[in-house]
Amino acid sequence: MLSNYFKIALRNLWRNKTYSAINLFGLAFGIATCLLISFYILDELSYDRFLNHADRVYRINSDIRFGGSDTHTSNSSAPMAAALVQNYPEIEAAARILNQAPGMIWKGTEKIQEKEVYADSGIFEVLGIPMLSGNPKTALNQPHTVVITRKMALKYFDTVEALGKTLRVNGSDDYKVTGVIEDLPTTSHLKTDLFFTMLDNARSKEDYWLSHNLCTYLLLKPGVSPKKVERQMQELFTRQAGPLIQQTLGKSMAELEAAGSYIRYSLIPVTAIHLYSDRVDEMNPQSNIQYVYIFSAIAIFILLIACINFMNLATARSAHRAKEVGVRKVLGSGNGNLIGQFLTESVLLSLMAFAIALVMAELALPAFNTLADKQLSLSFFKDWYLLPVLLLFALLVGILAGSYPAFYLSAFEPAKVLKGTLTTGMRSGWLRSSLVVFQFFSSVFLIICTLAIYYQLTFIQKEKVGFNRDQVLMLNGVYGPQVQTLKNEILRIPGVQNGTVTGYLPIPSWRGDNSFFPEGEVVQERAVQMQEWYIDPDYTKTLGLKIIAGRNFSPHMATDSSGIILNETAVKLFGYKDPIGKKISVLEDMRTGQTRELTVIGVVKNFNYESLRENVGALSLQLSSKPAGWANFRLKTQNLSETVGQIEQVWNKVMPGQPFQSQFMDEAFDSIYRSEQRIGKVFMAFAITAIVIACLGLFGLAAYSAERRTKEIGVRKVLGATEIQLITLLSSDFIRLIGIAFLIASPLAWYVMNRWLEGFAYRITLNVWLFLLAGGLSLLVALLTVSSQAIRASLTNPVKSLKTE
């Protein structure tokens, strides 16, 4: 019986080649897209699960509210790790990491920029990273030591046996390789190949509980509750920092919290960092669980659209199978046999579509990896479970897509069929119409979301952020006594307008905050927590900042060393109407309560020094006699490449041995939103895919609708109907359904996009024109699809359609 089902199924598919091709490739296209999205989602969910005992590794997060400012950071204080292990046996081990700006590694005379971090020796034991050679417990317990990955060993020493070899860093420092670890997968939130010993960084030796500079990881013992450890961390912090806060601010921790200020700690599983954490000082830009939910919904939508195509086409052409069903029933076939026949055809088509989909997905993977910045692969040998899962999925898709047509066709009454009284077509299929509405609801929804994401990202890139980031060249690694000489020499180049030297910039760069008080009032109620940036007198001019009150720093005024410039937010928090000349105290050392007095000499207009997802916080600018970090120069628009070449020549002359590292500020600014830009492109690709699949089904439906009304069209033409009237007649049903889909999709898309835009402090308004544009695009694409068939039917000679009458 089963072999007979297959023979008849193959015969029917071959007899109706156009129908079969539309169904086959529509289903294959949908399944291929669904597979790509599934690979993407599985990759996102797999981050850091490669670590041994990943289920017991947690990172400490810190939430700080003080002086009108909120800080949510992935860092904690330097002494926290050792104190937790010493005081609480529930914690098996702890280790710290300090994110470091990319450094230059020497390979002979070649200089290569690499991502690097400082780490405690126990980091490999805590994270469970396997070590190929070296002792994971002691690898970084000596100064000037480094642990590298297999990739780095092969890159710099041409062998994995790199233990004991020397790596030259930044042209002058030699580090001994004391360990080689396996390459970290792309699904690691660390994304580094060089672990330098923490002993070479001064911050690791701090014994100050109120400074949060290091990222701390904990390995809990089996069965230990993270909530219990969170309570212990809070108790430990209160014991250690409470007396210091009482001494300096005159308040206990409880009183501080009652007044609205706090420092709170929490644990986040290492496996949740990639999707659930977007804090200050993250090791790398992370993703968002919302995108996993969104793409999961898109995958379901696209698969349902492809299955709906199958259902619609199968039921639309029911008249072609009606007499077959009637004859079979008269000859004794039961409903079960007919359902088995039609489900066999559906499953067979699904298996064929799945085979084509696998080829499509494999061919599309390189382009998709480039678009999504992934390294996905389809390997049945590596992932042995993949093939049976996909085969089961193919069977389920076949049953899902073929279930309604099978029950619909098998339910035909033979008497009505053989008498020719069975009604078919678009008007009779209310369920089919509902499915078309769902198809275009999905398409319109995706188009609206894609347009909203695109315009938000465009808005961010063009938004006036309060500073001029265009044509500013940044040179990294500017340290030493020759800094001023470098700046002066570069300013002599004709293509250079202005220049400033500082590590504090309105892009991902140095950050530092402190507690400020009105003069003589070092009390918590009057505190203002704000960023503390050290600059030179040319900073505001180079970055195009606007001084709206008072003046800028002057190199000719010695008193400016104790001057301070506030932004508008800081002035508001202090409650000043006229801040110029006001005295402000900054807490230099909380352990001693020592303060330093500053005089407000100017107010700078607010500028976005963080992401546009956040409102502008309080900021202070102070003059430094020896600023360092980046040398930043505003260039003229003419002959940019020639000017950059001249700057590099000056650099090599003034800073011999130091690598020339340059980047334009607008590129660094755009990198903040690279994740959203990438997601937007992927989203757009999937939206186009959904529309193509929906239109493929619409094309088939329009063809069958036109075929069913061939004689009607012939009669209307004989009676004088024009081609335009006939096209309108055949298209009107579909236009009505698309209109209904638009009315359903618009409010839902508005709600979803408003929720997404809530993550941005600066965002677009979802105007009516955006929805009308999405609806217009959907209608235009659908009309072009349907009209092609309507035009073909309207141009058919009526003699051909009526010759059998």
mmCIF file with all atom_site columns, N, CA and C in Angstrom, residues 497-532:
data_model
loop_
_atom_site.group_PDB
_atom_site.id
_atom_site.type_symbol
_atom_site.label_atom_id
_atom_site.label_alt_id
_atom_site.label_comp_id
_atom_site.label_asym_id
_atom_site.label_entity_id
_atom_site.label_seq_id
_atom_site.pdbx_PDB_ins_code
_atom_site.Cartn_x
_atom_site.Cartn_y
_atom_site.Cartn_z
_atom_site.occupancy
_atom_site.B_iso_or_equiv
_atom_site.pdbx_formal_charge
_atom_site.auth_seq_id
_atom_site.auth_comp_id
_atom_site.auth_asym_id
_atom_site.auth_atom_id
_atom_site.pdbx_PDB_model_num
ATOM 1   N N  . GLN A 1 497 ? 44.273 70.931 11.372 1.00 0.00 ? 497 GLN A N  1
ATOM 2   C CA . GLN A 1 497 ? 43.672 72.160 11.898 1.00 0.00 ? 497 GLN A CA 1
ATOM 3   C C  . GLN A 1 497 ? 43.943 72.347 13.385 1.00 0.00 ? 497 GLN A C  1
ATOM 4   N N  . ASN A 1 498 ? 43.583 71.350 14.190 1.00 0.00 ? 498 ASN A N  1
ATOM 5   C CA . ASN A 1 498 ? 43.734 71.444 15.646 1.00 0.00 ? 498 ASN A CA 1
ATOM 6   C C  . ASN A 1 498 ? 44.203 70.102 16.187 1.00 0.00 ? 498 ASN A C  1
ATOM 7   N N  . GLY A 1 499 ? 44.651 70.112 17.445 1.00 0.00 ? 499 GLY A N  1
ATOM 8   C CA . GLY A 1 499 ? 45.080 68.862 18.064 1.00 0.00 ? 499 GLY A CA 1
ATOM 9   C C  . GLY A 1 499 ? 44.964 68.910 19.568 1.00 0.00 ? 499 GLY A C  1
ATOM 10  N N  . THR A 1 500 ? 44.703 67.745 20.172 1.00 0.00 ? 500 THR A N  1
ATOM 11  C CA . THR A 1 500 ? 44.626 67.631 21.625 1.00 0.00 ? 500 THR A CA 1
ATOM 12  C C  . THR A 1 500 ? 45.154 66.271 22.031 1.00 0.00 ? 500 THR A C  1
ATOM 13  N N  . VAL A 1 501 ? 45.728 66.199 23.221 1.00 0.00 ? 501 VAL A N  1
ATOM 14  C CA . VAL A 1 501 ? 46.238 64.933 23.739 1.00 0.00 ? 501 VAL A CA 1
ATOM 15  C C  . VAL A 1 501 ? 45.501 64.599 25.030 1.00 0.00 ? 501 VAL A C  1
ATOM 16  N N  . THR A 1 502 ? 44.813 63.448 25.029 1.00 0.00 ? 502 THR A N  1
ATOM 17  C CA . THR A 1 502 ? 44.090 62.987 26.222 1.00 0.00 ? 502 THR A CA 1
ATOM 18  C C  . THR A 1 502 ? 43.635 61.555 25.991 1.00 0.00 ? 502 THR A C  1
ATOM 19  N N  . GLY A 1 503 ? 43.380 60.845 27.066 1.00 0.00 ? 503 GLY A N  1
ATOM 20  C CA . GLY A 1 503 ? 42.831 59.494 26.950 1.00 0.00 ? 503 GLY A CA 1
ATOM 21  C C  . GLY A 1 503 ? 41.323 59.458 27.113 1.00 0.00 ? 503 GLY A C  1
ATOM 22  N N  . TYR A 1 504 ? 40.719 60.636 27.414 1.00 0.00 ? 504 TYR A N  1
ATOM 23  C CA . TYR A 1 504 ? 39.280 60.710 27.680 1.00 0.00 ? 504 TYR A CA 1
ATOM 24  C C  . TYR A 1 504 ? 38.553 61.264 26.451 1.00 0.00 ? 504 TYR A C  1
ATOM 25  N N  . LEU A 1 505 ? 37.772 60.418 25.815 1.00 0.00 ? 505 LEU A N  1
ATOM 26  C CA . LEU A 1 505 ? 37.116 60.789 24.565 1.00 0.00 ? 505 LEU A CA 1
ATOM 27  C C  . LEU A 1 505 ? 35.658 60.326 24.564 1.00 0.00 ? 505 LEU A C  1
ATOM 28  N N  . PRO A 1 506 ? 34.797 60.977 23.779 1.00 0.00 ? 506 PRO A N  1
ATOM 29  C CA . PRO A 1 506 ? 33.382 60.570 23.722 1.00 0.00 ? 506 PRO A CA 1
ATOM 30  C C  . PRO A 1 506 ? 33.135 59.362 22.834 1.00 0.00 ? 506 PRO A C  1
ATOM 31  N N  . ILE A 1 507 ? 33.985 58.379 22.961 1.00 0.00 ? 507 ILE A N  1
ATOM 32  C CA . ILE A 1 507 ? 33.885 57.068 22.315 1.00 0.00 ? 507 ILE A CA 1
ATOM 33  C C  . ILE A 1 507 ? 34.362 56.068 23.356 1.00 0.00 ? 507 ILE A C  1
ATOM 34  N N  . PRO A 1 508 ? 34.305 54.758 23.119 1.00 0.00 ? 508 PRO A N  1
ATOM 35  C CA . PRO A 1 508 ? 34.877 53.822 24.097 1.00 0.00 ? 508 PRO A CA 1
ATOM 36  C C  . PRO A 1 508 ? 36.348 54.138 24.375 1.00 0.00 ? 508 PRO A C  1
ATOM 37  N N  . SER A 1 509 ? 36.655 54.640 25.547 1.00 0.00 ? 509 SER A N  1
ATOM 38  C CA . SER A 1 509 ? 38.020 55.047 25.897 1.00 0.00 ? 509 SER A CA 1
ATOM 39  C C  . SER A 1 509 ? 38.133 55.067 27.414 1.00 0.00 ? 509 SER A C  1
ATOM 40  N N  . TRP A 1 510 ? 39.084 55.843 27.951 1.00 0.00 ? 510 TRP A N  1
ATOM 41  C CA . TRP A 1 510 ? 39.265 55.901 29.389 1.00 0.00 ? 510 TRP A CA 1
ATOM 42  C C  . TRP A 1 510 ? 38.039 56.503 30.067 1.00 0.00 ? 510 TRP A C  1
ATOM 43  N N  . ARG A 1 511 ? 37.742 56.007 31.267 1.00 0.00 ? 511 ARG A N  1
ATOM 44  C CA . ARG A 1 511 ? 36.661 56.546 32.069 1.00 0.00 ? 511 ARG A CA 1
ATOM 45  C C  . ARG A 1 511 ? 37.108 56.601 33.524 1.00 0.00 ? 511 ARG A C  1
ATOM 46  N N  . GLY A 1 512 ? 36.610 57.564 34.252 1.00 0.00 ? 512 GLY A N  1
ATOM 47  C CA . GLY A 1 512 ? 36.881 57.663 35.676 1.00 0.00 ? 512 GLY A CA 1
ATOM 48  C C  . GLY A 1 512 ? 35.869 58.589 36.318 1.00 0.00 ? 512 GLY A C  1
ATOM 49  N N  . ASP A 1 513 ? 35.273 58.157 37.407 1.00 0.00 ? 513 ASP A N  1
ATOM 50  C CA . ASP A 1 513 ? 34.317 59.023 38.080 1.00 0.00 ? 513 ASP A CA 1
ATOM 51  C C  . ASP A 1 513 ? 34.764 59.269 39.511 1.00 0.00 ? 513 ASP A C  1
ATOM 52  N N  . ASN A 1 514 ? 34.163 60.264 40.114 1.00 0.00 ? 514 ASN A N  1
ATOM 53  C CA . ASN A 1 514 ? 34.542 60.636 41.481 1.00 0.00 ? 514 ASN A CA 1
ATOM 54  C C  . ASN A 1 514 ? 33.370 61.344 42.133 1.00 0.00 ? 514 ASN A C  1
ATOM 55  N N  . SER A 1 515 ? 33.490 61.535 43.450 1.00 0.00 ? 515 SER A N  1
ATOM 56  C CA . SER A 1 515 ? 32.449 62.226 44.215 1.00 0.00 ? 515 SER A CA 1
ATOM 57  C C  . SER A 1 515 ? 32.841 63.686 44.399 1.00 0.00 ? 515 SER A C  1
ATOM 58  N N  . PHE A 1 516 ? 31.937 64.594 44.027 1.00 0.00 ? 516 PHE A N  1
ATOM 59  C CA . PHE A 1 516 ? 32.157 66.035 44.144 1.00 0.00 ? 516 PHE A CA 1
ATOM 60  C C  . PHE A 1 516 ? 31.116 66.622 45.106 1.00 0.00 ? 516 PHE A C  1
ATOM 61  N N  . PHE A 1 517 ? 31.541 67.673 45.833 1.00 0.00 ? 517 PHE A N  1
ATOM 62  C CA . PHE A 1 517 ? 30.664 68.290 46.820 1.00 0.00 ? 517 PHE A CA 1
ATOM 63  C C  . PHE A 1 517 ? 30.799 69.815 46.723 1.00 0.00 ? 517 PHE A C  1
ATOM 64  N N  . PRO A 1 518 ? 29.715 70.534 47.017 1.00 0.00 ? 518 PRO A N  1
ATOM 65  C CA . PRO A 1 518 ? 29.886 71.984 47.189 1.00 0.00 ? 518 PRO A CA 1
ATOM 66  C C  . PRO A 1 518 ? 30.941 72.229 48.262 1.00 0.00 ? 518 PRO A C  1
ATOM 67  N N  . GLU A 1 519 ? 31.726 73.264 48.134 1.00 0.00 ? 519 GLU A N  1
ATOM 68  C CA . GLU A 1 519 ? 32.873 73.496 49.005 1.00 0.00 ? 519 GLU A CA 1
ATOM 69  C C  . GLU A 1 519 ? 32.517 73.352 50.486 1.00 0.00 ? 519 GLU A C  1
ATOM 70  N N  . GLY A 1 520 ? 33.299 72.503 51.172 1.00 0.00 ? 520 GLY A N  1
ATOM 71  C CA . GLY A 1 520 ? 33.151 72.345 52.611 1.00 0.00 ? 520 GLY A CA 1
ATOM 72  C C  . GLY A 1 520 ? 31.958 71.521 53.041 1.00 0.00 ? 520 GLY A C  1
ATOM 73  N N  . GLU A 1 521 ? 31.249 70.880 52.121 1.00 0.00 ? 521 GLU A N  1
ATOM 74  C CA . GLU A 1 521 ? 30.051 70.118 52.491 1.00 0.00 ? 521 GLU A CA 1
ATOM 75  C C  . GLU A 1 521 ? 30.204 68.669 52.056 1.00 0.00 ? 521 GLU A C  1
ATOM 76  N N  . VAL A 1 522 ? 31.145 67.963 52.647 1.00 0.00 ? 522 VAL A N  1
ATOM 77  C CA . VAL A 1 522 ? 31.386 66.565 52.293 1.00 0.00 ? 522 VAL A CA 1
ATOM 78  C C  . VAL A 1 522 ? 30.375 65.699 53.037 1.00 0.00 ? 522 VAL A C  1
ATOM 79  N N  . VAL A 1 523 ? 29.136 65.763 52.560 1.00 0.00 ? 523 VAL A N  1
ATOM 80  C CA . VAL A 1 523 ? 28.052 64.961 53.119 1.00 0.00 ? 523 VAL A CA 1
ATOM 81  C C  . VAL A 1 523 ? 27.333 64.288 51.962 1.00 0.00 ? 523 VAL A C  1
ATOM 82  N N  . GLN A 1 524 ? 26.788 63.121 52.252 1.00 0.00 ? 524 GLN A N  1
ATOM 83  C CA . GLN A 1 524 ? 26.181 62.323 51.184 1.00 0.00 ? 524 GLN A CA 1
ATOM 84  C C  . GLN A 1 524 ? 25.047 63.059 50.472 1.00 0.00 ? 524 GLN A C  1
ATOM 85  N N  . GLU A 1 525 ? 24.267 63.845 51.212 1.00 0.00 ? 525 GLU A N  1
ATOM 86  C CA . GLU A 1 525 ? 23.107 64.517 50.612 1.00 0.00 ? 525 GLU A CA 1
ATOM 87  C C  . GLU A 1 525 ? 23.508 65.524 49.541 1.00 0.00 ? 525 GLU A C  1
ATOM 88  N N  . ARG A 1 526 ? 24.708 66.074 49.625 1.00 0.00 ? 526 ARG A N  1
ATOM 89  C CA . ARG A 1 526 ? 25.127 67.102 48.660 1.00 0.00 ? 526 ARG A CA 1
ATOM 90  C C  . ARG A 1 526 ? 26.078 66.549 47.605 1.00 0.00 ? 526 ARG A C  1
ATOM 91  N N  . ALA A 1 527 ? 26.323 65.252 47.628 1.00 0.00 ? 527 ALA A N  1
ATOM 92  C CA . ALA A 1 527 ? 27.291 64.665 46.700 1.00 0.00 ? 527 ALA A CA 1
ATOM 93  C C  . ALA A 1 527 ? 26.753 64.652 45.276 1.00 0.00 ? 527 ALA A C  1
ATOM 94  N N  . VAL A 1 528 ? 27.658 64.860 44.330 1.00 0.00 ? 528 VAL A N  1
ATOM 95  C CA . VAL A 1 528 ? 27.361 64.690 42.908 1.00 0.00 ? 528 VAL A CA 1
ATOM 96  C C  . VAL A 1 528 ? 28.433 63.760 42.334 1.00 0.00 ? 528 VAL A C  1
ATOM 97  N N  . GLN A 1 529 ? 27.994 62.591 41.886 1.00 0.00 ? 529 GLN A N  1
ATOM 98  C CA . GLN A 1 529 ? 28.921 61.633 41.291 1.00 0.00 ? 529 GLN A CA 1
ATOM 99  C C  . GLN A 1 529 ? 29.010 61.930 39.790 1.00 0.00 ? 529 GLN A C  1
ATOM 100 N N  . MET A 1 530 ? 30.203 62.216 39.324 1.00 0.00 ? 530 MET A N  1
ATOM 101 C CA . MET A 1 530 ? 30.324 62.531 37.898 1.00 0.00 ? 530 MET A CA 1
ATOM 102 C C  . MET A 1 530 ? 31.666 62.090 37.327 1.00 0.00 ? 530 MET A C  1
ATOM 103 N N  . GLN A 1 531 ? 31.676 62.012 36.017 1.00 0.00 ? 531 GLN A N  1
ATOM 104 C CA . GLN A 1 531 ? 32.891 61.651 35.303 1.00 0.00 ? 531 GLN A CA 1
ATOM 105 C C  . GLN A 1 531 ? 33.949 62.740 35.519 1.00 0.00 ? 531 GLN A C  1
ATOM 106 N N  . GLU A 1 532 ? 35.195 62.308 35.656 1.00 0.00 ? 532 GLU A N  1
ATOM 107 C CA . GLU A 1 532 ? 36.313 63.219 35.901 1.00 0.00 ? 532 GLU A CA 1
ATOM 108 C C  . GLU A 1 532 ? 37.335 63.002 34.780 1.00 0.00 ? 532 GLU A C  1
#
